Coordinates of C-alpha atoms in Angstrom, one line a residue:
X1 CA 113.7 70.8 122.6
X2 CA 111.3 68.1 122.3
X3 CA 109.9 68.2 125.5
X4 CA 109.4 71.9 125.4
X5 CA 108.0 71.5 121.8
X6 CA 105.3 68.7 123.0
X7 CA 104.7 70.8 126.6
X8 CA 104.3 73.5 124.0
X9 CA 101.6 71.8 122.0
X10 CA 99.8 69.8 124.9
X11 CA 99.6 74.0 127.0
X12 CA 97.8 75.3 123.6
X13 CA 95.3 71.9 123.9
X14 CA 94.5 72.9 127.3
X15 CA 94.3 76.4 126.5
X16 CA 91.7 75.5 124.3
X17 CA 89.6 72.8 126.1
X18 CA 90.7 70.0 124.4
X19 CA 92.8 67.3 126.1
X20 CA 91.6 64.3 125.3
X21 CA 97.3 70.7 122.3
X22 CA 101.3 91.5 97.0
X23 CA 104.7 90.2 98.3
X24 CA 107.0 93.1 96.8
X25 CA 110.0 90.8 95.0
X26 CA 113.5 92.3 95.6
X27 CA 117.0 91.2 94.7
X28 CA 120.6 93.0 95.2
X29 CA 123.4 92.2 92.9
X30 CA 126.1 92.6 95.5
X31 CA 126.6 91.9 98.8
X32 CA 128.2 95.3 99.7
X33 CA 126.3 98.0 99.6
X34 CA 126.9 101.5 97.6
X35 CA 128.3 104.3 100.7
X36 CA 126.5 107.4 100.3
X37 CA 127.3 110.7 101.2
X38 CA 124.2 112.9 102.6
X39 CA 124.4 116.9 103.0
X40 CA 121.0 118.4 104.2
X41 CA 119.8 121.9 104.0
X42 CA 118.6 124.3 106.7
X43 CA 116.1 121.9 107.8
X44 CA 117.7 120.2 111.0
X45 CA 114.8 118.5 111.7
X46 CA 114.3 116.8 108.5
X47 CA 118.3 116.2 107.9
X48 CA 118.3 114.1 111.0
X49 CA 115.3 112.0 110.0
X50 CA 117.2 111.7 106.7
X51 CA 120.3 110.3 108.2
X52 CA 118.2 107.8 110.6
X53 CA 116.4 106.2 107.6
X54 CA 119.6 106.3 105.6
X55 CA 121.4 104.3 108.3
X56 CA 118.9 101.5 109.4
X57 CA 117.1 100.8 105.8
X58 CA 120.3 98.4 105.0
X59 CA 120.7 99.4 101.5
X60 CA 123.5 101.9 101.5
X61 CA 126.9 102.4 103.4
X62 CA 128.3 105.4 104.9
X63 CA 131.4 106.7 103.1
X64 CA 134.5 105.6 105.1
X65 CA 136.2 108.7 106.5
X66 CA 138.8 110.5 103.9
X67 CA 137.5 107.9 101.0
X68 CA 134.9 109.6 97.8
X69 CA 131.7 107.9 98.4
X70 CA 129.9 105.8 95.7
X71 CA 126.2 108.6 95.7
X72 CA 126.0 112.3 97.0
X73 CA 122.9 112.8 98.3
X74 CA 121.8 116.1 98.7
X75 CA 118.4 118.1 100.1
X76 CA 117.2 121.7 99.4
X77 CA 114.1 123.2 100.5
X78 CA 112.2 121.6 96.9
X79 CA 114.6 119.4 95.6
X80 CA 116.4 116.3 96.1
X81 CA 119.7 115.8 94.5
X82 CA 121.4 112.8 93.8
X83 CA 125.1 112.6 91.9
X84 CA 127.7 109.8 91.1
X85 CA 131.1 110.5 90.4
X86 CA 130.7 114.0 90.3
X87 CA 127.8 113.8 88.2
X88 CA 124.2 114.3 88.1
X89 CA 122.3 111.0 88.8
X90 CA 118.7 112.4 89.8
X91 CA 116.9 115.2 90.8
X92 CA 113.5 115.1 91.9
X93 CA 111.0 117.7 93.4
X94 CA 111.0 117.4 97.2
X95 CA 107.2 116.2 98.1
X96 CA 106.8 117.6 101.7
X97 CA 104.3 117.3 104.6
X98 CA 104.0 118.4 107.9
X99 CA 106.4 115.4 109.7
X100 CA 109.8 115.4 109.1
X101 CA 110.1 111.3 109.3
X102 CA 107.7 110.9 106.9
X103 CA 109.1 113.0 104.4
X104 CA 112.7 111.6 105.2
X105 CA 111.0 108.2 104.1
X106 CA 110.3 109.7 101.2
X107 CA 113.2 111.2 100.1
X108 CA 115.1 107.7 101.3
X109 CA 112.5 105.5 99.0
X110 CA 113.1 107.9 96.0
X111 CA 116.6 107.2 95.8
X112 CA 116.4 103.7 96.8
X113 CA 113.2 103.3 93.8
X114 CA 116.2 104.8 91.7
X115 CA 119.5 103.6 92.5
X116 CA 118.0 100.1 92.6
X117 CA 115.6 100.6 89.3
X118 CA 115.7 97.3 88.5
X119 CA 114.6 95.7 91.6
X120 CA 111.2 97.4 90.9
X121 CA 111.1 97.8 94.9
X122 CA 108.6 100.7 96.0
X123 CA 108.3 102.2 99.6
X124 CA 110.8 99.7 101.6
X125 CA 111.3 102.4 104.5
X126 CA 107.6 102.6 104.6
X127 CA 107.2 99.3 105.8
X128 CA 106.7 98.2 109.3
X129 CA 106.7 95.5 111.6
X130 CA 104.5 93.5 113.7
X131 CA 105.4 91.4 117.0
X132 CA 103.5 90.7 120.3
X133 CA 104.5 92.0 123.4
X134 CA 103.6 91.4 127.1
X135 CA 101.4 94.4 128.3
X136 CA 100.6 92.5 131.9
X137 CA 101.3 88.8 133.3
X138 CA 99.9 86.1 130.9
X139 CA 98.2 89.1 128.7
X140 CA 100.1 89.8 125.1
X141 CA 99.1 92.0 122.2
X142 CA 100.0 93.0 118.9
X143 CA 101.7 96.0 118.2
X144 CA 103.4 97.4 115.1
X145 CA 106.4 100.1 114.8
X146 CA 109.2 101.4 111.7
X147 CA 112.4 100.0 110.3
X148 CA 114.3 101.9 112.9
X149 CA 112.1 100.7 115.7
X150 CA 110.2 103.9 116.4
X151 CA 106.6 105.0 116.1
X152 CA 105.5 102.0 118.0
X153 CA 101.5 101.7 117.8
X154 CA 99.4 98.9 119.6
X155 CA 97.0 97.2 117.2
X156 CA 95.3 95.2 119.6
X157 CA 93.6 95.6 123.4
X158 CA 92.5 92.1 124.7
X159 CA 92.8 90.3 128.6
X160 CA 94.9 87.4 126.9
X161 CA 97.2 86.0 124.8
X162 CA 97.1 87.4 121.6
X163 CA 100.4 85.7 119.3
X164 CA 101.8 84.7 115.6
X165 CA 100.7 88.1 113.6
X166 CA 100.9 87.7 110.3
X167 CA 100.6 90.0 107.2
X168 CA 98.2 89.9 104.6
X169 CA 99.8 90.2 101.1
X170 CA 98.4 94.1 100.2
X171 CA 99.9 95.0 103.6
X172 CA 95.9 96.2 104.9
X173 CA 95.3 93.3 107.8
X174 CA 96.8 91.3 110.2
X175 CA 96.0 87.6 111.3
X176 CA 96.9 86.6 114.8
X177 CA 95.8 83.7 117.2
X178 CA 93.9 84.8 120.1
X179 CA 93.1 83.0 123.2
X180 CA 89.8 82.9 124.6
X181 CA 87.9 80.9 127.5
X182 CA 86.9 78.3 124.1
X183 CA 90.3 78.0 122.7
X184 CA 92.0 79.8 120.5
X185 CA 91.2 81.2 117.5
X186 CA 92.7 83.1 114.5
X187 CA 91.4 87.0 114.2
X188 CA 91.6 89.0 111.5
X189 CA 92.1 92.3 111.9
X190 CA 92.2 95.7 109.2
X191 CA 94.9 98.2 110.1
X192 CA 93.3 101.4 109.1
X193 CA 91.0 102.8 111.3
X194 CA 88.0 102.1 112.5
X195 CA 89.7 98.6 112.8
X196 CA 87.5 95.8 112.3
X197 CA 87.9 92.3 113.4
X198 CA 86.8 88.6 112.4
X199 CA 87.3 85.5 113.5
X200 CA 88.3 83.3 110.1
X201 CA 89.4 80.1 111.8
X202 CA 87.7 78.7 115.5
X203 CA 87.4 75.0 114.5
X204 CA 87.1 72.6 118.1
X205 CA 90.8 72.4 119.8
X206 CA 93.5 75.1 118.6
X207 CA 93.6 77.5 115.5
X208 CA 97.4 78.7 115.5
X209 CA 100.3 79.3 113.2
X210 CA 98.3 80.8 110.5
X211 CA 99.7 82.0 107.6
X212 CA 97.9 83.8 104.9
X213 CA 99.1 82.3 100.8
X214 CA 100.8 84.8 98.2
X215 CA 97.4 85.3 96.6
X216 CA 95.5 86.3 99.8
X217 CA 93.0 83.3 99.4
X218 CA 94.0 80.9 101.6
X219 CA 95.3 80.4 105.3
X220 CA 97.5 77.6 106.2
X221 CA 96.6 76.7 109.8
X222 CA 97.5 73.9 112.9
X223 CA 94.0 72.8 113.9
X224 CA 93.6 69.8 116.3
X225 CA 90.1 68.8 116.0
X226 CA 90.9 65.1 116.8
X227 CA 93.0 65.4 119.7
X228 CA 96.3 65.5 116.8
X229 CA 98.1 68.6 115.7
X230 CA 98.4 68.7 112.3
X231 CA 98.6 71.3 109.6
X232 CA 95.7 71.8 107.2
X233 CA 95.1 75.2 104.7
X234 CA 91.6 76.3 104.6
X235 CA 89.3 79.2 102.6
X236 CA 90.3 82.9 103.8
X237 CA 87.1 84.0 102.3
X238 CA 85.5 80.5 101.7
X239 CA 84.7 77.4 103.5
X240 CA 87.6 74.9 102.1
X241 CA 89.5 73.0 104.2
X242 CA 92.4 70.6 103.2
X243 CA 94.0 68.3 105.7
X244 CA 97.5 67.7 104.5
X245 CA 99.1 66.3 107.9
X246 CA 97.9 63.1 109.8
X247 CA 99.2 61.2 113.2
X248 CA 100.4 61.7 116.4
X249 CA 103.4 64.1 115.4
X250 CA 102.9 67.8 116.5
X251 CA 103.2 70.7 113.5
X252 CA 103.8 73.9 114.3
X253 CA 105.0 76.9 112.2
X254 CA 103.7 77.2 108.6
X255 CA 104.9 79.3 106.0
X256 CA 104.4 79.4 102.1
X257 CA 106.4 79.6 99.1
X258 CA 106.3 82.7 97.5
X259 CA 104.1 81.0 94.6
X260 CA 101.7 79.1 96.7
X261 CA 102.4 75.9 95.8
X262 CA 104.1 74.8 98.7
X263 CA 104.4 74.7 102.3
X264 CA 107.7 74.7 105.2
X265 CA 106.4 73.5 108.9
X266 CA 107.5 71.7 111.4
X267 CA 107.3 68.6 113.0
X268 CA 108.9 66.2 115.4
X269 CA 107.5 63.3 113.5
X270 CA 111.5 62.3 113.6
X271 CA 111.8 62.7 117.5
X272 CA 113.1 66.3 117.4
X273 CA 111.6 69.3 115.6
X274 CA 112.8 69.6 112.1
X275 CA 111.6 71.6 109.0
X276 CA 109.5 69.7 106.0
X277 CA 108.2 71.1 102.8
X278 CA 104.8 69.2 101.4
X279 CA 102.6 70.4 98.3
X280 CA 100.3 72.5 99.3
X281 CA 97.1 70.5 98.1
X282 CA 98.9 67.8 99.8
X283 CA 101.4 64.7 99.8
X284 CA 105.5 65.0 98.0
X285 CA 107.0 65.7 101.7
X286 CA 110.7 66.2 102.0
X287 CA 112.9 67.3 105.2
X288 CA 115.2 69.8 104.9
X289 CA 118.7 69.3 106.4
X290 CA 119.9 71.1 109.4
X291 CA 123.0 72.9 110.2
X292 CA 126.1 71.1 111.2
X293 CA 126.0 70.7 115.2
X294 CA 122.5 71.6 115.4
X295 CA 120.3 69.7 116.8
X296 CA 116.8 70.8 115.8
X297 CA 115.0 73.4 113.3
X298 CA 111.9 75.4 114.2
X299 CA 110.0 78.6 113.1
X300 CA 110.7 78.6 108.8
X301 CA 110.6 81.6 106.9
X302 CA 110.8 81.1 103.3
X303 CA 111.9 84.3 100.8
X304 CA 111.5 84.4 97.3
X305 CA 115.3 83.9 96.2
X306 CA 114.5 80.1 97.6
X307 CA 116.1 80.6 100.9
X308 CA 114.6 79.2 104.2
X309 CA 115.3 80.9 107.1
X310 CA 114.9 79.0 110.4
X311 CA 116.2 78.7 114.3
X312 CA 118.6 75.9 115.4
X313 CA 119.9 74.5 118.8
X314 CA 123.4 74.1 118.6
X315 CA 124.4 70.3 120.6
X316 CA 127.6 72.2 121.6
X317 CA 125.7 74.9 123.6
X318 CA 122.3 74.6 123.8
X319 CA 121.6 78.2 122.5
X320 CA 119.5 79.1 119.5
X321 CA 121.4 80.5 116.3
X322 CA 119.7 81.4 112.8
X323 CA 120.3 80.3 110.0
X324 CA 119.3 79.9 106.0
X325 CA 119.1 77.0 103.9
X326 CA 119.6 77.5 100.3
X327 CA 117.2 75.9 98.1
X328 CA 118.7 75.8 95.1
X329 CA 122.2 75.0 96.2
X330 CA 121.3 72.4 99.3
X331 CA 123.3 74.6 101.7
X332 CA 122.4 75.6 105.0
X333 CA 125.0 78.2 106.8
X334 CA 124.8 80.2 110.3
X335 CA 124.0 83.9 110.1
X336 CA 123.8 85.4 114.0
X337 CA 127.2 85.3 116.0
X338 CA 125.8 87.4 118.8
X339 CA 125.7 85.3 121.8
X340 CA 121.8 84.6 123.8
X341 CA 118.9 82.3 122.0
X342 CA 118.1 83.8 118.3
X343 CA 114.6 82.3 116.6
X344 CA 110.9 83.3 114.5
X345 CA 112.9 85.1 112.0
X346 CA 110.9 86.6 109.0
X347 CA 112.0 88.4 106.2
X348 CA 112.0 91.6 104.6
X349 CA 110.7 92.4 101.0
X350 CA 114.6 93.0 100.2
X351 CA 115.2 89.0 100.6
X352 CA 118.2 89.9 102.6
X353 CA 117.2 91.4 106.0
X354 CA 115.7 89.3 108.8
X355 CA 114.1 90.7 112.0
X356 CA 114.0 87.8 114.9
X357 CA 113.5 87.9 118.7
X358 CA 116.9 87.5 120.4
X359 CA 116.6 87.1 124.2
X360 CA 119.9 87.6 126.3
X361 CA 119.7 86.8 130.2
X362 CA 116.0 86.1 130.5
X363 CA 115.1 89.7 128.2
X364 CA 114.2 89.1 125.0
X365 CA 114.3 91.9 122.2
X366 CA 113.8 92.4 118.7
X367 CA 116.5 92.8 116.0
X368 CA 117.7 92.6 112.5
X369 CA 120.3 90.6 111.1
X370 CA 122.0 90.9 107.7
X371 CA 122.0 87.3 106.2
X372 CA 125.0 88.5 103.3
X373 CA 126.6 90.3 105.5
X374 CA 125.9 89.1 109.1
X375 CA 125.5 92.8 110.5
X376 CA 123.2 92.5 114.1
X377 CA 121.1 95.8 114.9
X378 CA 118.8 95.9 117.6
X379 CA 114.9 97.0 116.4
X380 CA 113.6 97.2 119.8
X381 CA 113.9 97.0 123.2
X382 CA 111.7 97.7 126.3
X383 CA 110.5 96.3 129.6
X384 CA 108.2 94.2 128.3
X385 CA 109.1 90.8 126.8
X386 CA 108.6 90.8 122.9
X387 CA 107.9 87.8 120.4
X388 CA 106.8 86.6 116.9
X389 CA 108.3 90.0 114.6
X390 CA 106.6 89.7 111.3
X391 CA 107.7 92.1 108.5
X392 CA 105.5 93.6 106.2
X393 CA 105.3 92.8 102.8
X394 CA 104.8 95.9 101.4
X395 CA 105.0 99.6 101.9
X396 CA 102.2 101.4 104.8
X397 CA 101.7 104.5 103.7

């Protein structure tokens, strides 16, 4: 993993010229979910949608076959119906429009924004999800699609490599690196239409990795404009710029704490990639430990119950598993048994869900994986290669 981490960094340098490289807080008490029980009304279209969202948005169960389930839900022309027990539990006015999967959202988030009051969670099946994809031999975009993997929208339309989207805390733009005859630099991009673009890092060398902070005003960044790869977190909107790495180690991968204040990356300062947290105006750098029998730890993801995320080589097989490192407790467990290479998870605004390429026999895919529970679903799959998912942080709608 070394070599291919240092290839890694010395194919961006070269790429580049230079050789000489609101976040919506949500918590569940249990880690089983409630079943619920859905009948529809007349409208097949709209009862199907319904059913979709219900099974892919990873908050309820179905209702195990001859067994009462925990919610009825129910949906009449105007209203929505929800009962417990027997018992009334919510009604509300059916808000309609003219697609089906829209309104399904809707009626989905309702009782979601409901059931789960005190999470204060609003719009979860509205959110989407960015990852690159190979639209032509060394050319990748960005493109964007639902929880379920549908509605799949390019964002971007560039001749090159275009990688590393990342959201911007309201959910409105998307950062990504793009490659250019120069280098590489980071692009900012708005999401409604027109879309508008700026460059907001193009520093001498490489400007990857970029990760916006909590509060929208900063961009955490691997620039090499000294022939070294190291992290630094410059201005969004302004011209700051702190170095908080120095030397001949490679960083890659930066991601923030969910108050600002910190920062996970890596670096194979200690002869193989592993993960380190440093203060975010600089110095206080600790390691995080790795899973037993892995060898490595690349591509953090940190979610605001204090877990890190993160992909591992395992010494007894050489493949990629994920896996989430506990903060506050000091554990770090597995959380993929599906076989293939799993890695860049990032996490949904539920603290729970993960979506992560997972490539199989030379195809790689996108899919989600339950960290309570372990449950694997596959997001995406089609001919072209797909990397770098990035889950909003907050409803689209």
């Amino acid at each position: 993993m070394l070599k291919r981490f240092v290839i890694a960094a010395v194919l961006l340098l070269a790429a580049a010229g230079d050789l000489s490289g609101r976040v919506v807080e949500v918590r569940k008490k249990a880690e089983v979910n409630p079943t619920i029980a859905f009948s529809g009304g007349a409208d097949a279209a709209l009862n199907a949608e319904v059913r979709n969202i219900l099974a892919v948005c990873g908050w309820f169960d179905p209702a195990p076959a001859g067994r009462e389930a925990d919610y009825e839900l129910r949906v009449s022309p105007d209203t929505v119906r929800l009962s417990r027990g027997g018992k009334p539990a919510g009604s509300w006015r059916l808000k309609r429009n003219s697609d089906p999967r829209s309104t399904a959202k809707t009626v989905v988030d309702t009782v979601i924004e409901h059931v789960f009051a005190q999470l204060k969670v609003r719009g979860f099946c509205h959110s989407r999800i960015a990852f690159g994809a190979e639209t032509s031999p060394g050319v990748r975009n960005i493109f964007l699609c639902d929880i379920d993997g549908r509605n799949v929208e390019q964002i971007t339309n560039y001749r090159t490599l275009n990688v590393e989207p990342c959201w911007s805390p309201d959910g409105r733009t998307l950062c990504f690196s793009k490659y250019n005859v120069a280098g590489i630099d980071v692009v900012e991009t708005t999401l409604a239409k027109p879309r508008r673009s700026r460059i907001v890092s193009s520093f001498r060398g490489i400007n990857t990795g970029a990760a916006v902070s909590p509060d929208g005003r900063y961009l955490a960044v691997i620039l090499s404009p000294d022939h070294q790869v190291d992290l630094f977190v410059q201005g969004l909107h302004h011209k700051e710029l702190r170095r908080l790495t120095r030397g001949i180690a490679v960083e890659a991968s930066p991601c923030w704490s969910p108050d600002g204040r910190r920062l996970a990356f890596v670096s194979d300062r200690r002869g193989v990639p592993r993960i380190f947290i440093i203060d975010a105006r600089g110095g206080g750098e600790t390691m995080l430990p790795v899973i037993d029998g892995g060898v490595d730890a690349v591509t953090p993801a940190w979610n605001r119950d204090g877990k890190i995320a993160y992909a591992s080589r395992l010494r007894s097989t050489g493949n990629y598993v994920l896996a989430v490192h506990d903060l506050n407790s000091g554990e770090s467990r597995v959380v993929t048994k599906g076989g293939g290479n799993w890695e860049s998870p990032e996490w949904a605004a539920d603290n729970r869900q993960v979506v992560c390429k997972r490539t199989v026999n030379g195809r790689s895919e996108l899919w989600i994986v339950d960290t309570l529970t372990g449950r694997e679903r596959l997001l995406l799959r089609t001919g072209a290669k797909l990397y770098d998912p990035a889950w909003s942080p907050c409803a689209l709608r």
